[in-house]
Amino acid sequence: MRTIYLDNNATTMTAPEVVEAMQPFWTELYGNPSSMHTFGGQVKRHIDQARRQVAALLNADPQEIVFTSGGSEGNNLAIRGSLDALDGLKKHIITTRVEHPAVLGVFRHLAKHGYRVTELPVNSDGSLILDALESTLTPDTALVSIMWANNETGVIFPIEKIANLVKSMGVILHIDAVQAAGKIPIDITRVPVDLLTISGHKLHGPKGTGALYVRKGTKLVPQVIGGHHEHNRRAGTENIPGIVGIGMATELALNGLDEENTRVRALRDRLQRGVLAGCKAAQVNGANRLPNTLNVSFQYVEGEAILLLLDNLGIAASSGSACASGSLQPSHVLRAMGIPFTSAHGSIRFSLSRYNTEEEIDLVIKHLPPIIDRLRELSPFVEDELPV
Ligand SMILES: *Cc1c(COP(=O)(O)O)cnc(C)c1O
């Protein structure tokens, strides 16, 4: 049985072109780019090429790209590294309630170490309350960290507006663009952000790879200290196969943005129409979403139970965020949106990629309604009349 993989916001298949591009760097081209000899030195130009490929996706200068081990490290380096550079001069930092744990966790750690943290609320459709951001910025605000697009709902935040507001106050701005990169256009020359994180494995690159965009002139204290790699911003012998891999993945993503926005979006919309038509009391969570994401709540049904029954059919999706599943708490993102407990518990995230087909989507549309009906028959909570 072939898996129908609809969990691409958790991770993606490594593109065959990426695997192929990485191959020589495991075998014949294994030198250390810092070496004096030609054997090592020849690898350097492949890092340079990857840096240009990643920069192109963001319309950035290659010199502004720092390779990391992924989105989590990028977020840590951006937030902690720029606060370290401020040396405690300002003590207020702002984020949102719906961030990925790789930002929220850092903020909650900093809250225990002398920082005053504001977590901005969102509306019921997942959109950011911009007035709340404006009114919370003070002369003591050091940094704002906000995601470009949400991993659970796909909701896109108005980064251009946010950036203009935050930079008019002279505050450092970091954007977690892990979910946005490769799915919607990002042009760093049009949004005045200081730091921006991407991750390789969310855009068909290898796991354990990432890049942090650092705008020229931004002060950043390295968080991995040692050698002088990555323009003194991150010590450690470079993960050459991974760097070559994320380079190729970003090139493919840039070339595929139109497909993402047309074919993948059409598949997602087809899935959404089919699910809403086939299942009673189903509701889509989030407005203004990434083209690949559908987060839908089924009232009076356990999300985990839906997942298990889908899994039996070879359909891979997720409930809440991968990190949150296994705990009994419903997703912090859906709770921040004020989604009622019974709906948040019955929420499923389908996230598509360019490798999905119409046949796969139609199979899900066929198999999901009987699963929901069956589980509702077992549910002690179902009322006689379900809302349509
Ligand atoms: C996956 C993800 C991360 C973490 O990236 P890793 O490369 O897995 O460390 C950070 N932010 C968002 C929004 C994500 O979806």
GROMACS .gro file of C-alpha atoms and ligand atoms in nm:
model
  403
    1MET     CA    1   0.000   0.000   0.000
    2ARG     CA    2   0.147   0.334  -0.105
    3THR     CA    3   0.121   0.614   0.149
    4ILE     CA    4  -0.087   0.915   0.058
    5TYR     CA    5   0.133   1.173   0.225
    6LEU     CA    6  -0.061   1.483   0.337
    7ASP     CA    7   0.166   1.594   0.622
    8ASN     CA    8   0.403   1.823   0.437
    9ASN     CA    9   0.399   2.097   0.701
   10ALA     CA   10   0.567   1.843   0.934
   11THR     CA   11   0.827   1.741   0.681
   12THR     CA   12   0.857   1.679   0.309
   13MET     CA   13   0.998   1.417   0.078
   14THR     CA   14   1.352   1.505  -0.022
   15ALA     CA   15   1.331   1.592  -0.392
   16PRO     CA   16   1.511   1.338  -0.616
   17GLU     CA   17   1.711   1.626  -0.770
   18VAL     CA   18   1.827   1.721  -0.421
   19VAL     CA   19   1.940   1.368  -0.338
   20GLU     CA   20   2.128   1.353  -0.667
   21ALA     CA   21   2.298   1.688  -0.610
   22MET     CA   22   2.417   1.576  -0.264
   23GLN     CA   23   2.556   1.241  -0.378
   24PRO     CA   24   2.915   1.340  -0.473
   25PHE     CA   25   2.967   1.509  -0.137
   26TRP     CA   26   2.936   1.179   0.052
   27THR     CA   27   3.182   1.002  -0.174
   28GLU     CA   28   3.453   1.176  -0.380
   29LEU     CA   29   3.412   1.540  -0.265
   30TYR     CA   30   3.446   1.488   0.111
   31GLY     CA   31   3.718   1.748   0.174
   32ASN     CA   32   3.707   2.021   0.438
   33PRO     CA   33   3.651   2.359   0.270
   34SER     CA   34   3.878   2.525   0.529
   35SER     CA   35   4.178   2.313   0.422
   36MET     CA   36   4.478   2.468   0.245
   37HIS     CA   37   4.497   2.188  -0.012
   38THR     CA   38   4.308   2.181  -0.339
   39PHE     CA   39   4.116   1.868  -0.243
   40GLY     CA   40   3.939   2.050   0.038
   41GLY     CA   41   3.936   2.395  -0.115
   42GLN     CA   42   3.748   2.282  -0.427
   43VAL     CA   43   3.440   2.220  -0.210
   44LYS     CA   44   3.418   2.588  -0.119
   45ARG     CA   45   3.271   2.695  -0.451
   46HIS     CA   46   2.982   2.452  -0.398
   47ILE     CA   47   2.899   2.626  -0.068
   48ASP     CA   48   2.915   2.958  -0.251
   49GLN     CA   49   2.675   2.827  -0.514
   50ALA     CA   50   2.431   2.701  -0.249
   51ARG     CA   51   2.449   3.039  -0.076
   52ARG     CA   52   2.354   3.206  -0.404
   53GLN     CA   53   2.066   2.961  -0.456
   54VAL     CA   54   1.923   3.022  -0.106
   55ALA     CA   55   1.971   3.400  -0.141
   56ALA     CA   56   1.782   3.394  -0.473
   57LEU     CA   57   1.470   3.247  -0.309
   58LEU     CA   58   1.460   3.549  -0.076
   59ASN     CA   59   1.599   3.804  -0.326
   60ALA     CA   60   1.881   3.858  -0.074
   61ASP     CA   61   2.256   3.906  -0.108
   62PRO     CA   62   2.442   3.572  -0.066
   63GLN     CA   63   2.657   3.734   0.204
   64GLU     CA   64   2.343   3.773   0.416
   65ILE     CA   65   2.285   3.394   0.434
   66VAL     CA   66   2.408   3.187   0.731
   67PHE     CA   67   2.371   2.810   0.703
   68THR     CA   68   2.228   2.641   1.014
   69SER     CA   69   2.111   2.297   1.121
   70GLY     CA   70   1.745   2.388   1.064
   71GLY     CA   71   1.456   2.613   1.158
   72SER     CA   72   1.492   2.564   1.533
   73GLU     CA   73   1.857   2.665   1.532
   74GLY     CA   74   1.785   2.959   1.302
   75ASN     CA   75   1.517   3.089   1.537
   76ASN     CA   76   1.743   3.044   1.841
   77LEU     CA   77   2.037   3.215   1.672
   78ALA     CA   78   1.826   3.506   1.548
   79ILE     CA   79   1.649   3.579   1.877
   80ARG     CA   80   1.920   3.499   2.130
   81GLY     CA   81   2.206   3.619   1.910
   82SER     CA   82   2.057   3.962   1.847
   83LEU     CA   83   1.950   4.008   2.210
   84ASP     CA   84   2.303   3.914   2.322
   85ALA     CA   85   2.432   4.184   2.085
   86LEU     CA   86   2.208   4.440   2.260
   87ASP     CA   87   2.367   4.334   2.589
   88GLY     CA   88   2.054   4.378   2.801
   89LEU     CA   89   2.001   4.739   2.698
   90LYS     CA   90   1.630   4.676   2.636
   91LYS     CA   91   1.425   4.415   2.816
   92HIS     CA   92   1.091   4.386   2.635
   93ILE     CA   93   1.033   4.130   2.360
   94ILE     CA   94   0.720   4.060   2.155
   95THR     CA   95   0.592   3.751   1.978
   96THR     CA   96   0.250   3.591   1.913
   97ARG     CA   97   0.052   3.316   2.083
   98VAL     CA   98   0.053   3.104   1.771
   99GLU     CA   99   0.427   3.069   1.706
  100HIS     CA  100   0.609   2.740   1.657
  101PRO     CA  101   0.762   2.597   1.979
  102ALA     CA  102   1.105   2.690   1.839
  103VAL     CA  103   1.011   3.054   1.902
  104LEU     CA  104   0.766   3.025   2.193
  105GLY     CA  105   1.009   2.805   2.386
  106VAL     CA  106   1.290   3.058   2.343
  107PHE     CA  107   1.065   3.341   2.461
  108ARG     CA  108   0.951   3.145   2.767
  109HIS     CA  109   1.314   3.071   2.848
  110LEU     CA  110   1.401   3.441   2.815
  111ALA     CA  111   1.105   3.532   3.038
  112LYS     CA  112   1.280   3.342   3.317
  113HIS     CA  113   1.599   3.537   3.252
  114GLY     CA  114   1.491   3.896   3.298
  115TYR     CA  115   1.296   3.969   2.977
  116ARG     CA  116   0.940   4.100   2.977
  117VAL     CA  117   0.745   3.903   2.718
  118THR     CA  118   0.431   4.001   2.527
  119GLU     CA  119   0.249   3.726   2.336
  120LEU     CA  120   0.011   3.893   2.091
  121PRO     CA  121  -0.342   3.752   2.049
  122VAL     CA  122  -0.506   3.653   1.720
  123ASN     CA  123  -0.862   3.677   1.589
  124SER     CA  124  -1.090   3.374   1.548
  125ASP     CA  125  -0.983   3.343   1.183
  126GLY     CA  126  -0.618   3.327   1.294
  127SER     CA  127  -0.530   3.678   1.175
  128LEU     CA  128  -0.302   3.896   1.383
  129ILE     CA  129  -0.445   4.188   1.582
  130LEU     CA  130  -0.221   4.461   1.439
  131ASP     CA  131  -0.348   4.730   1.677
  132ALA     CA  132  -0.229   4.515   1.966
  133LEU     CA  133   0.119   4.507   1.814
  134GLU     CA  134   0.123   4.883   1.766
  135SER     CA  135   0.007   4.960   2.120
  136THR     CA  136   0.252   4.720   2.284
  137LEU     CA  137   0.569   4.856   2.117
  138THR     CA  138   0.759   5.076   2.364
  139PRO     CA  139   1.103   5.243   2.375
  140ASP     CA  140   1.210   4.944   2.589
  141THR     CA  141   1.114   4.693   2.316
  142ALA     CA  142   1.425   4.510   2.194
  143LEU     CA  143   1.289   4.262   1.945
  144VAL     CA  144   0.976   4.134   1.771
  145SER     CA  145   0.957   3.776   1.641
  146ILE     CA  146   0.656   3.685   1.426
  147MET     CA  147   0.598   3.399   1.185
  148TRP     CA  148   0.525   3.460   0.818
  149ALA     CA  149   0.282   3.167   0.791
  150ASN     CA  150   0.145   2.931   1.054
  151ASN     CA  151   0.245   2.566   1.044
  152GLU     CA  152  -0.087   2.438   1.184
  153THR     CA  153  -0.346   2.650   1.004
  154GLY     CA  154  -0.144   2.794   0.715
  155VAL     CA  155  -0.264   3.146   0.807
  156ILE     CA  156  -0.040   3.411   0.648
  157PHE     CA  157   0.046   3.724   0.847
  158PRO     CA  158   0.080   4.066   0.674
  159ILE     CA  159   0.457   4.081   0.709
  160GLU     CA  160   0.503   4.396   0.502
  161LYS     CA  161   0.271   4.595   0.733
  162ILE     CA  162   0.425   4.439   1.044
  163ALA     CA  163   0.777   4.515   0.924
  164ASN     CA  164   0.701   4.879   0.845
  165LEU     CA  165   0.542   4.926   1.186
  166VAL     CA  166   0.818   4.754   1.383
  167LYS     CA  167   1.106   4.917   1.193
  168SER     CA  168   0.950   5.263   1.231
  169MET     CA  169   1.013   5.211   1.603
  170GLY     CA  170   1.373   5.102   1.547
  171VAL     CA  171   1.306   4.756   1.690
  172ILE     CA  172   1.482   4.438   1.572
  173LEU     CA  173   1.247   4.219   1.365
  174HIS     CA  174   1.285   3.844   1.321
  175ILE     CA  175   1.054   3.644   1.096
  176ASP     CA  176   1.008   3.266   1.113
  177ALA     CA  177   0.946   3.200   0.744
  178VAL     CA  178   0.992   2.823   0.764
  179GLN     CA  179   0.640   2.752   0.633
  180ALA     CA  180   0.621   3.047   0.394
  181ALA     CA  181   0.946   2.979   0.208
  182GLY     CA  182   0.884   2.785  -0.110
  183LYS     CA  183   0.506   2.827  -0.086
  184ILE     CA  184   0.459   3.202  -0.133
  185PRO     CA  185   0.699   3.463  -0.276
  186ILE     CA  186   0.941   3.627  -0.033
  187ASP     CA  187   1.124   3.942  -0.140
  188ILE     CA  188   1.351   4.069   0.132
  189THR     CA  189   1.407   4.398  -0.054
  190ARG     CA  190   1.037   4.481  -0.006
  191VAL     CA  191   1.005   4.392   0.363
  192PRO     CA  192   1.249   4.558   0.603
  193VAL     CA  193   1.307   4.255   0.828
  194ASP     CA  194   1.643   4.207   1.000
  195LEU     CA  195   1.645   3.830   1.038
  196LEU     CA  196   1.448   3.555   0.867
  197THR     CA  197   1.456   3.179   0.923
  198ILE     CA  198   1.405   2.901   0.671
  199SER     CA  199   1.441   2.522   0.703
  200GLY     CA  200   1.552   2.271   0.439
  201HIS     CA  201   1.323   1.980   0.519
  202LYS     CA  202   1.003   2.186   0.491
  203LEU     CA  203   1.074   2.259   0.123
  204HIS     CA  204   1.189   1.920  -0.007
  205GLY     CA  205   1.547   1.964   0.113
  206PRO     CA  206   1.736   1.744   0.359
  207LYS     CA  207   1.652   1.730   0.730
  208GLY     CA  208   1.895   1.903   0.964
  209THR     CA  209   1.958   2.191   0.724
  210GLY     CA  210   1.847   2.551   0.732
  211ALA     CA  211   1.945   2.908   0.667
  212LEU     CA  212   1.916   3.234   0.855
  213TYR     CA  213   1.894   3.555   0.656
  214VAL     CA  214   2.083   3.830   0.842
  215ARG     CA  215   2.044   4.176   0.691
  216LYS     CA  216   2.374   4.355   0.633
  217GLY     CA  217   2.474   4.552   0.944
  218THR     CA  218   2.264   4.344   1.187
  219LYS     CA  219   2.458   4.266   1.502
  220LEU     CA  220   2.451   3.901   1.601
  221VAL     CA  221   2.645   3.713   1.868
  222PRO     CA  222   2.711   3.351   1.763
  223GLN     CA  223   2.540   3.087   1.974
  224VAL     CA  224   2.770   2.807   1.860
  225ILE     CA  225   3.116   2.938   1.945
  226GLY     CA  226   3.444   2.803   1.810
  227GLY     CA  227   3.584   2.851   1.461
  228HIS     CA  228   3.529   3.134   1.216
  229HIS     CA  229   3.282   2.959   0.988
  230GLU     CA  230   2.982   3.133   0.830
  231HIS     CA  231   3.134   3.484   0.858
  232ASN     CA  232   3.190   3.428   1.234
  233ARG     CA  233   2.821   3.370   1.291
  234ARG     CA  234   2.814   2.995   1.345
  235ALA     CA  235   3.114   2.777   1.425
  236GLY     CA  236   3.154   2.422   1.300
  237THR     CA  237   3.275   2.241   0.990
  238GLU     CA  238   3.007   2.291   0.728
  239ASN     CA  239   2.747   2.021   0.655
  240ILE     CA  240   2.846   2.021   0.289
  241PRO     CA  241   2.599   1.760   0.157
  242GLY     CA  242   2.320   1.934   0.350
  243ILE     CA  243   2.419   2.279   0.229
  244VAL     CA  244   2.433   2.161  -0.132
  245GLY     CA  245   2.095   1.994  -0.072
  246ILE     CA  246   1.916   2.300   0.069
  247GLY     CA  247   2.069   2.505  -0.214
  248MET     CA  248   1.915   2.277  -0.476
  249ALA     CA  249   1.586   2.260  -0.282
  250THR     CA  250   1.552   2.640  -0.275
  251GLU     CA  251   1.627   2.660  -0.648
  252LEU     CA  252   1.353   2.404  -0.719
  253ALA     CA  253   1.117   2.591  -0.484
  254LEU     CA  254   1.178   2.922  -0.660
  255ASN     CA  255   1.112   2.763  -0.999
  256GLY     CA  256   0.800   2.589  -0.864
  257LEU     CA  257   0.627   2.883  -0.693
  258ASP     CA  258   0.375   2.915  -0.977
  259GLU     CA  259   0.288   2.546  -0.956
  260GLU     CA  260   0.247   2.578  -0.580
  261ASN     CA  261   0.005   2.861  -0.629
  262THR     CA  262  -0.200   2.699  -0.907
  263ARG     CA  263  -0.186   2.316  -0.907
  264VAL     CA  264  -0.127   2.260  -0.533
  265ARG     CA  265  -0.385   2.525  -0.445
  266ALA     CA  266  -0.639   2.364  -0.679
  267LEU     CA  267  -0.579   2.024  -0.514
  268ARG     CA  268  -0.618   2.176  -0.167
  269ASP     CA  269  -0.939   2.353  -0.270
  270ARG     CA  270  -1.069   2.027  -0.419
  271LEU     CA  271  -0.997   1.850  -0.089
  272GLN     CA  272  -1.164   2.129   0.108
  273ARG     CA  273  -1.479   2.123  -0.108
  274GLY     CA  274  -1.498   1.744  -0.091
  275VAL     CA  275  -1.450   1.727   0.285
  276LEU     CA  276  -1.705   2.001   0.358
  277ALA     CA  277  -1.959   1.845   0.122
  278GLY     CA  278  -1.911   1.493   0.258
  279CYS     CA  279  -1.883   1.554   0.633
  280LYS     CA  280  -2.141   1.711   0.862
  281ALA     CA  281  -2.040   1.969   1.125
  282ALA     CA  282  -1.701   2.030   0.965
  283GLN     CA  283  -1.541   2.371   0.977
  284VAL     CA  284  -1.226   2.513   0.820
  285ASN     CA  285  -0.987   2.683   1.062
  286GLY     CA  286  -0.809   2.997   0.947
  287ALA     CA  287  -0.858   3.253   0.668
  288ASN     CA  288  -0.598   3.376   0.415
  289ARG     CA  289  -0.396   3.057   0.413
  290LEU     CA  290  -0.095   2.904   0.240
  291PRO     CA  291  -0.198   2.730  -0.084
  292ASN     CA  292  -0.116   2.384   0.054
  293THR     CA  293  -0.282   2.380   0.399
  294LEU     CA  294  -0.627   2.270   0.513
  295ASN     CA  295  -0.699   2.258   0.886
  296VAL     CA  296  -1.050   2.136   0.954
  297SER     CA  297  -1.244   2.065   1.273
  298PHE     CA  298  -1.499   1.786   1.306
  299GLN     CA  299  -1.721   1.844   1.605
  300TYR     CA  300  -1.766   1.564   1.860
  301VAL     CA  301  -1.491   1.347   1.712
  302GLU     CA  302  -1.141   1.282   1.844
  303GLY     CA  303  -0.872   1.400   1.603
  304GLU     CA  304  -0.641   1.118   1.709
  305ALA     CA  305  -0.909   0.862   1.629
  306ILE     CA  306  -0.958   1.009   1.280
  307LEU     CA  307  -0.582   0.997   1.225
  308LEU     CA  308  -0.561   0.630   1.326
  309LEU     CA  309  -0.839   0.527   1.091
  310LEU     CA  310  -0.686   0.732   0.808
  311ASP     CA  311  -0.350   0.575   0.887
  312ASN     CA  312  -0.503   0.228   0.848
  313LEU     CA  313  -0.583   0.330   0.491
  314GLY     CA  314  -0.233   0.460   0.428
  315ILE     CA  315  -0.332   0.826   0.455
  316ALA     CA  316  -0.086   1.036   0.657
  317ALA     CA  317  -0.214   1.363   0.808
  318SER     CA  318  -0.176   1.525   1.148
  319SER     CA  319  -0.376   1.667   1.435
  320GLY     CA  320  -0.256   1.987   1.596
  321SER     CA  321   0.121   2.016   1.569
  322ALA     CA  322   0.335   1.704   1.566
  323CYS     CA  323   0.500   1.808   1.891
  324ALA     CA  324   0.165   1.857   2.064
  325SER     CA  325   0.018   1.524   1.960
  326GLY     CA  326   0.065   1.261   2.226
  327SER     CA  327  -0.038   1.515   2.486
  328LEU     CA  328  -0.404   1.565   2.570
  329GLN     CA  329  -0.387   1.942   2.529
  330PRO     CA  330  -0.552   2.065   2.211
  331SER     CA  331  -0.334   2.277   1.984
  332HIS     CA  332  -0.219   2.609   2.133
  333VAL     CA  333  -0.284   2.771   1.795
  334LEU     CA  334  -0.649   2.668   1.779
  335ARG     CA  335  -0.697   2.765   2.143
  336ALA     CA  336  -0.550   3.110   2.073
  337MET     CA  337  -0.811   3.143   1.795
  338GLY     CA  338  -1.083   3.070   2.049
  339ILE     CA  339  -1.192   2.747   1.876
  340PRO     CA  340  -1.416   2.561   2.125
  341PHE     CA  341  -1.257   2.265   2.305
  342THR     CA  342  -1.479   2.005   2.135
  343SER     CA  343  -1.385   2.137   1.790
  344ALA     CA  344  -1.015   2.186   1.864
  345HIS     CA  345  -0.994   1.823   1.978
  346GLY     CA  346  -1.143   1.707   1.649
  347SER     CA  347  -0.912   1.901   1.421
  348ILE     CA  348  -0.706   1.754   1.140
  349ARG     CA  349  -0.436   1.920   0.934
  350PHE     CA  350  -0.391   1.816   0.573
  351SER     CA  351  -0.082   1.971   0.415
  352LEU     CA  352  -0.010   1.904   0.049
  353SER     CA  353   0.295   1.925  -0.176
  354ARG     CA  354   0.377   1.925  -0.544
  355TYR     CA  355   0.404   1.545  -0.529
  356ASN     CA  356   0.034   1.492  -0.450
  357THR     CA  357  -0.211   1.391  -0.723
  358GLU     CA  358  -0.581   1.437  -0.789
  359GLU     CA  359  -0.637   1.061  -0.748
  360GLU     CA  360  -0.492   1.079  -0.397
  361ILE     CA  361  -0.716   1.369  -0.303
  362ASP     CA  362  -1.023   1.189  -0.439
  363LEU     CA  363  -0.940   0.882  -0.230
  364VAL     CA  364  -0.932   1.097   0.084
  365ILE     CA  365  -1.262   1.260  -0.010
  366LYS     CA  366  -1.410   0.910  -0.051
  367HIS     CA  367  -1.273   0.757   0.270
  368LEU     CA  368  -1.308   1.042   0.519
  369PRO     CA  369  -1.690   1.083   0.549
  370PRO     CA  370  -1.757   0.719   0.655
  371ILE     CA  371  -1.477   0.751   0.914
  372ILE     CA  372  -1.636   1.063   1.063
  373ASP     CA  373  -1.983   0.903   1.062
  374ARG     CA  374  -1.852   0.589   1.231
  375LEU     CA  375  -1.671   0.783   1.504
  376ARG     CA  376  -1.971   1.005   1.567
  377GLU     CA  377  -2.187   0.698   1.626
  378LEU     CA  378  -1.946   0.606   1.904
  379SER     CA  379  -1.928   0.953   2.052
  380PRO     CA  380  -2.117   1.015   2.377
  381PHE     CA  381  -2.130   1.387   2.298
  382VAL     CA  382  -2.320   1.393   1.973
  383GLU     CA  383  -2.646   1.577   2.006
  384ASP     CA  384  -2.954   1.472   1.814
  385GLU     CA  385  -2.913   1.751   1.570
  386LEU     CA  386  -2.569   1.837   1.443
  387PRO     CA  387  -2.514   2.179   1.294
  388VAL     CA  388  -2.471   2.145   0.919
  389LIG     C1  389   0.919   2.306   1.134
  389LIG     C2  390   0.917   2.444   1.180
  389LIG     C3  391   1.024   2.497   1.254
  389LIG     C4  392   1.142   2.412   1.296
  389LIG     O1  393   1.223   2.376   1.188
  389LIG     P1  394   1.325   2.252   1.204
  389LIG     O2  395   1.409   2.259   1.080
  389LIG     O3  396   1.240   2.129   1.210
  389LIG     O4  397   1.404   2.275   1.328
  389LIG     C5  398   1.018   2.629   1.292
  389LIG     N1  399   0.912   2.706   1.259
  389LIG     C6  400   0.808   2.660   1.188
  389LIG     C7  401   0.696   2.752   1.155
  389LIG     C8  402   0.805   2.528   1.146
  389LIG     O5  403   0.703   2.483   1.078
   0.00000   0.00000   0.00000
